[in-house]
Short mmCIF file of C-alpha atoms in Angstrom, two decimals:
data_model
loop_
_atom_site.label_atom_id
_atom_site.label_comp_id
_atom_site.label_asym_id
_atom_site.label_seq_id
_atom_site.Cartn_x
_atom_site.Cartn_y
_atom_site.Cartn_z
CA UNK A 21 45.47 65.10 -68.65
CA UNK A 22 48.40 63.07 -70.00
CA UNK A 23 50.25 64.36 -73.06
CA UNK A 24 48.87 67.44 -74.79
CA UNK A 25 49.65 67.85 -78.48
CA UNK A 26 49.04 70.82 -80.77
CA UNK A 27 48.76 69.26 -84.22
CA UNK A 28 46.87 72.22 -85.67
CA UNK A 29 49.21 74.86 -84.25
CA UNK A 30 46.63 76.63 -82.11
CA UNK A 31 47.68 79.96 -80.53
CA UNK A 32 49.93 79.77 -77.50
CA UNK A 33 47.32 81.53 -75.35
CA UNK A 34 44.83 78.73 -76.01
CA UNK A 35 47.38 76.08 -75.09
CA UNK A 36 48.28 77.93 -71.89
CA UNK A 37 44.59 78.22 -70.95
CA UNK A 38 44.06 74.49 -71.45
CA UNK A 39 47.11 73.65 -69.37
CA UNK A 40 45.90 75.95 -66.59
CA UNK A 41 42.62 74.03 -66.14
CA UNK A 42 42.00 74.15 -62.36
CA UNK A 43 39.53 71.23 -62.30
CA UNK A 44 40.59 68.43 -59.96
CA UNK A 45 37.29 66.67 -59.21
CA UNK A 46 36.69 65.66 -55.64
CA UNK A 47 36.02 62.67 -53.42
CA UNK A 48 36.31 59.12 -54.70
CA UNK A 49 34.12 59.74 -57.73
CA UNK A 50 32.57 62.89 -59.17
CA UNK A 51 29.04 63.14 -60.51
CA UNK A 52 30.18 63.28 -64.13
CA UNK A 53 32.38 60.23 -63.66
CA UNK A 54 29.69 58.37 -61.73
CA UNK A 55 27.14 58.56 -64.55
CA UNK A 56 29.75 57.64 -67.15
CA UNK A 57 31.31 54.28 -67.95
CA UNK A 58 33.31 52.72 -65.07
CA UNK A 59 35.71 51.13 -67.55
CA UNK A 60 36.65 54.53 -69.00
CA UNK A 61 37.29 55.98 -65.53
CA UNK A 62 39.50 53.06 -64.48
CA UNK A 63 41.49 52.96 -67.72
CA UNK A 64 41.89 56.73 -67.58
CA UNK A 65 43.43 56.51 -64.12
CA UNK A 66 45.64 53.55 -65.02
CA UNK A 67 47.01 55.11 -68.21
CA UNK A 68 46.80 58.81 -67.37
CA UNK A 69 50.47 59.40 -68.20
CA UNK A 70 50.17 57.61 -71.55
CA UNK A 71 47.02 59.26 -72.88
CA UNK A 72 47.53 61.75 -75.70
CA UNK A 73 44.94 64.44 -76.39
CA UNK A 74 45.21 67.15 -79.01
CA UNK A 75 44.40 70.72 -77.97
CA UNK A 76 41.89 71.05 -80.81
CA UNK A 77 39.71 68.42 -79.10
CA UNK A 78 39.49 70.54 -75.94
CA UNK A 79 38.39 73.86 -77.41
CA UNK A 80 34.68 73.46 -76.62
CA UNK A 81 35.52 72.28 -73.10
CA UNK A 82 37.58 75.44 -72.71
CA UNK A 83 34.61 77.53 -73.86
CA UNK A 84 32.49 75.76 -71.26
CA UNK A 85 34.95 76.84 -68.58
CA UNK A 86 34.54 80.41 -69.79
CA UNK A 87 30.80 80.13 -69.12
CA UNK A 88 31.54 79.10 -65.54
CA UNK A 89 33.77 82.13 -65.09
CA UNK A 90 30.88 84.34 -66.22
CA UNK A 91 28.58 82.55 -63.76
CA UNK A 92 30.91 83.35 -60.90
CA UNK A 93 30.82 86.99 -61.93
CA UNK A 94 27.01 86.91 -62.10
CA UNK A 95 26.85 85.36 -58.64
CA UNK A 96 28.32 88.53 -57.19
CA UNK A 97 25.27 90.47 -58.44
CA UNK A 98 22.47 88.00 -57.73
CA UNK A 99 21.10 87.78 -54.22
CA UNK A 100 20.45 84.37 -52.69
CA UNK A 101 22.24 82.51 -55.45
CA UNK A 102 25.03 79.99 -55.00
CA UNK A 103 27.33 79.29 -57.93
CA UNK A 104 30.13 76.80 -58.48
CA UNK A 105 29.69 74.91 -55.19
CA UNK A 106 30.88 71.33 -54.74
CA UNK A 107 28.74 69.01 -52.63
CA UNK A 108 29.69 65.68 -51.04
CA UNK A 109 27.91 62.61 -49.68
CA UNK A 110 29.04 59.14 -48.60
CA UNK A 111 27.76 56.10 -50.51
CA UNK A 112 28.96 52.58 -49.63
CA UNK A 113 32.22 53.92 -48.24
CA UNK A 114 32.94 56.25 -51.14
CA UNK A 115 32.72 60.03 -51.17
CA UNK A 116 30.57 61.07 -54.12
CA UNK A 117 30.92 64.70 -55.19
CA UNK A 118 29.23 67.03 -57.62
CA UNK A 119 29.58 70.68 -58.48
CA UNK A 120 26.47 72.78 -59.03
CA UNK A 121 26.62 75.62 -61.54
CA UNK A 122 23.81 77.76 -60.14
CA UNK A 123 21.55 77.06 -57.19
CA UNK A 124 18.78 79.33 -55.87
CA UNK A 125 17.89 77.78 -52.54
CA UNK A 126 14.91 80.03 -51.77
CA UNK A 127 13.30 79.16 -55.11
CA UNK A 128 14.42 75.52 -54.97
CA UNK A 129 15.98 75.70 -58.42
CA UNK A 130 19.13 74.15 -59.82
CA UNK A 131 20.50 75.18 -63.22
CA UNK A 132 23.37 73.69 -65.16
CA UNK A 133 24.95 75.63 -68.03
CA UNK A 134 26.17 73.68 -71.04
CA UNK A 135 27.83 74.48 -74.34
CA UNK A 136 26.09 72.06 -76.68
CA UNK A 137 24.53 71.55 -80.13
CA UNK A 138 21.07 72.26 -81.47
CA UNK A 139 20.62 68.49 -81.80
CA UNK A 140 20.10 68.40 -78.01
CA UNK A 141 17.45 71.12 -77.87
CA UNK A 142 14.99 68.64 -76.35
CA UNK A 143 17.34 67.49 -73.62
CA UNK A 144 19.48 64.46 -72.93
CA UNK A 145 19.22 61.40 -70.70
CA UNK A 146 22.71 62.09 -69.38
CA UNK A 147 21.61 65.60 -68.36
CA UNK A 148 18.69 64.08 -66.45
CA UNK A 149 20.98 61.67 -64.64
CA UNK A 150 23.55 64.36 -63.82
CA UNK A 151 21.10 66.91 -62.43
CA UNK A 152 19.20 64.35 -60.38
CA UNK A 153 22.46 63.18 -58.84
CA UNK A 154 23.25 66.81 -57.98
CA UNK A 155 19.76 67.28 -56.53
CA UNK A 156 20.26 64.21 -54.33
CA UNK A 157 23.65 65.51 -53.18
CA UNK A 158 22.00 68.82 -52.28
CA UNK A 159 19.34 66.91 -50.33
CA UNK A 160 22.06 65.06 -48.38
CA UNK A 161 23.49 68.48 -47.51
CA UNK A 162 20.17 69.83 -46.25
CA UNK A 163 19.19 71.73 -49.38
CA UNK A 164 15.81 71.21 -51.03
CA UNK A 165 15.64 71.61 -54.80
CA UNK A 166 12.46 70.92 -56.77
CA UNK A 167 13.17 72.38 -60.22
CA UNK A 168 16.00 71.30 -62.50
CA UNK A 169 17.03 72.84 -65.81
CA UNK A 170 19.86 73.03 -68.29
CA UNK A 171 20.68 76.40 -69.81
CA UNK A 172 21.87 75.29 -73.24
CA UNK A 173 24.16 77.53 -75.27
CA UNK A 174 24.07 76.27 -78.85
CA UNK A 175 27.49 76.54 -80.42
CA UNK A 176 26.09 75.73 -83.88
CA UNK A 177 22.99 77.98 -83.77
CA UNK A 178 22.07 79.79 -86.99
CA UNK A 179 19.84 82.84 -87.14
CA UNK A 180 18.70 82.13 -90.69
CA UNK A 181 17.48 78.67 -89.70
CA UNK A 182 15.59 80.13 -86.73
CA UNK A 183 13.83 82.55 -89.09
CA UNK A 184 12.93 79.75 -91.49
CA UNK A 185 11.95 77.00 -89.06
CA UNK A 186 9.67 77.63 -86.04
CA UNK A 187 10.75 74.30 -84.49
CA UNK A 188 14.37 75.41 -84.45
CA UNK A 189 15.60 77.17 -81.27
CA UNK A 190 14.67 80.82 -81.64
CA UNK A 191 17.70 82.03 -79.69
CA UNK A 192 21.25 80.79 -79.21
CA UNK A 193 20.45 80.21 -75.53
CA UNK A 194 17.53 78.13 -74.32
CA UNK A 195 16.52 76.88 -70.87
CA UNK A 196 15.48 73.23 -70.98
CA UNK A 197 13.47 71.72 -68.13
CA UNK A 198 14.89 68.44 -66.81
CA UNK A 199 12.62 65.68 -65.38
CA UNK A 200 12.85 65.31 -61.59
CA UNK A 201 13.23 61.85 -60.07
CA UNK A 202 12.07 60.94 -56.61
CA UNK A 203 14.89 61.09 -54.08
CA UNK A 204 14.45 57.35 -53.50
CA UNK A 205 14.93 56.59 -57.20
CA UNK A 206 17.96 58.88 -57.32
CA UNK A 207 19.56 57.17 -54.33
CA UNK A 208 18.94 53.73 -55.83
CA UNK A 209 20.55 54.84 -59.10
CA UNK A 210 23.55 56.41 -57.35
CA UNK A 211 24.09 53.35 -55.17
CA UNK A 212 24.02 51.03 -58.19
CA UNK A 213 26.50 53.22 -60.02
CA UNK A 214 28.86 53.31 -57.03
CA UNK A 215 28.77 49.51 -56.85
CA UNK A 216 29.63 49.28 -60.56
CA UNK A 217 32.53 51.73 -60.24
CA UNK A 218 33.84 49.95 -57.16
CA UNK A 219 33.72 46.62 -58.98
CA UNK A 220 35.67 48.10 -61.89
CA UNK A 221 38.22 49.55 -59.47
CA UNK A 222 38.73 46.05 -58.02
CA UNK A 223 39.60 44.78 -61.46
CA UNK A 224 36.27 43.16 -62.27
CA UNK A 225 35.10 43.37 -65.87
CA UNK A 226 32.50 46.10 -66.26
CA UNK A 227 32.06 46.57 -69.98
CA UNK A 228 30.75 49.78 -71.52
CA UNK A 229 27.14 49.66 -72.66
CA UNK A 230 26.05 50.52 -76.18
CA UNK A 231 24.68 53.80 -74.85
CA UNK A 232 28.03 54.63 -73.23
CA UNK A 233 29.75 53.77 -76.50
CA UNK A 234 27.33 56.00 -78.47
CA UNK A 235 26.16 53.14 -80.66
CA UNK A 236 24.32 54.48 -83.69
CA UNK A 237 22.17 51.36 -84.09
CA UNK A 238 21.73 49.05 -87.05
CA UNK A 239 19.52 50.24 -89.90
CA UNK A 240 17.93 48.59 -92.90
CA UNK A 241 17.49 50.22 -96.30
CA UNK A 242 15.15 49.28 -99.12
CA UNK A 243 17.19 49.68 -102.30
CA UNK A 244 16.73 49.41 -106.04
CA UNK A 245 19.26 47.08 -107.61
CA UNK A 246 22.00 49.27 -109.01
CA UNK A 247 20.67 52.32 -107.17
CA UNK A 248 22.67 54.45 -104.78
CA UNK A 249 19.93 56.09 -102.69
CA UNK A 250 17.63 54.22 -100.35
CA UNK A 251 13.91 54.20 -101.03
CA UNK A 252 13.23 53.86 -97.31
CA UNK A 253 15.39 53.41 -94.20
CA UNK A 254 14.29 51.97 -90.86
CA UNK A 255 15.79 50.62 -87.64
CA UNK A 256 13.16 47.84 -87.80
CA UNK A 257 13.53 45.38 -90.68
CA UNK A 258 9.91 44.27 -90.39
CA UNK A 259 8.62 47.79 -90.97
CA UNK A 260 10.01 47.87 -94.50
CA UNK A 261 7.85 46.64 -97.36
CA UNK A 262 8.93 43.36 -98.89
CA UNK A 263 11.25 44.04 -101.82
CA UNK A 264 9.74 43.56 -105.24
CA UNK A 265 11.58 42.43 -108.34
CA UNK A 266 14.66 44.56 -108.78
CA UNK A 267 14.80 45.55 -105.11
CA UNK A 268 16.62 44.28 -102.05
CA UNK A 269 17.08 45.16 -98.37
CA UNK A 270 20.53 46.32 -97.35
CA UNK A 271 21.62 45.89 -93.73
CA UNK A 272 23.72 48.79 -92.49
CA UNK A 273 25.62 47.91 -89.29
CA UNK A 274 25.79 50.64 -86.67
CA UNK A 275 29.02 52.12 -85.34
CA UNK A 276 30.26 52.86 -81.85
CA UNK A 277 31.00 56.54 -82.41
CA UNK A 278 32.63 57.21 -79.06
CA UNK A 279 35.00 54.25 -79.41
CA UNK A 280 35.93 55.25 -82.91
CA UNK A 281 36.51 58.97 -82.45
CA UNK A 282 35.99 60.37 -78.96
CA UNK A 283 37.23 58.02 -76.22
CA UNK A 284 40.59 59.06 -74.78
CA UNK A 285 41.37 55.51 -73.58
CA UNK A 286 40.43 53.65 -76.76
CA UNK A 287 44.06 52.65 -77.34
CA UNK A 288 44.04 50.69 -74.06
CA UNK A 289 40.57 49.17 -74.26
CA UNK A 290 40.16 45.39 -74.65
CA UNK A 291 36.45 45.80 -75.44
CA UNK A 292 37.16 48.03 -78.42
CA UNK A 293 39.59 45.42 -79.70
CA UNK A 294 36.93 42.69 -79.57
CA UNK A 295 35.29 41.10 -82.57
CA UNK A 296 32.20 43.32 -82.25
CA UNK A 297 34.10 46.57 -81.86
CA UNK A 298 34.75 49.09 -84.62
#
């Protein structure tokens, strides 16, 4: 984890819980690392003793671990259910691993529990990738799974908003169905990702994509001269009406949110220091 700071003077019990994190991963690359940027994984390993993370940035991760502890307790009561099991498979000489949260083999269902935000109530591409990798790992271990879902626990859920807006999640917990890939497509994806991570481990340049950097995208705003609020905003310049007299179109460059605020290795990243980086 590198150096842990406590800038906001969080309680000692919270700090102790963070430091006692038992997670160690497994194999040459874990599922969560596999679907993430190879450059971040390599820089994290190279500079692990230099990375500084404040405890306040790990609070939600700690809450996620609490959910897993509850799952283990539930597994003692549920028949035919496997919880917190790590699976392995070999891909191009590497051991790929992934830990399933809850697996009901007889029903062919795999569920992953996540502490997240209401913004993701309709799912996430990264969730789809993660669960399909886990499904493939289960297949390689002789387990057939046909249904994938994320049980989302919304940390920012508001009851008043649920009462006002029928499109808002009506409970703080919601099960979200995840699209299922064919096993062939999953294996092709996993193999490609292993190749990328292996190349990065050999020192080859494997830059982070805009998606991996959480690029917000460029936008264009139709403005009145001297005005402060946009008349219309679009990601497509051509979709805006041509400005009339006293109007103009303002280009608003996007930002790489992960690079700017959330990447633990940003201090060591050449890409972030480039001319196009924030």
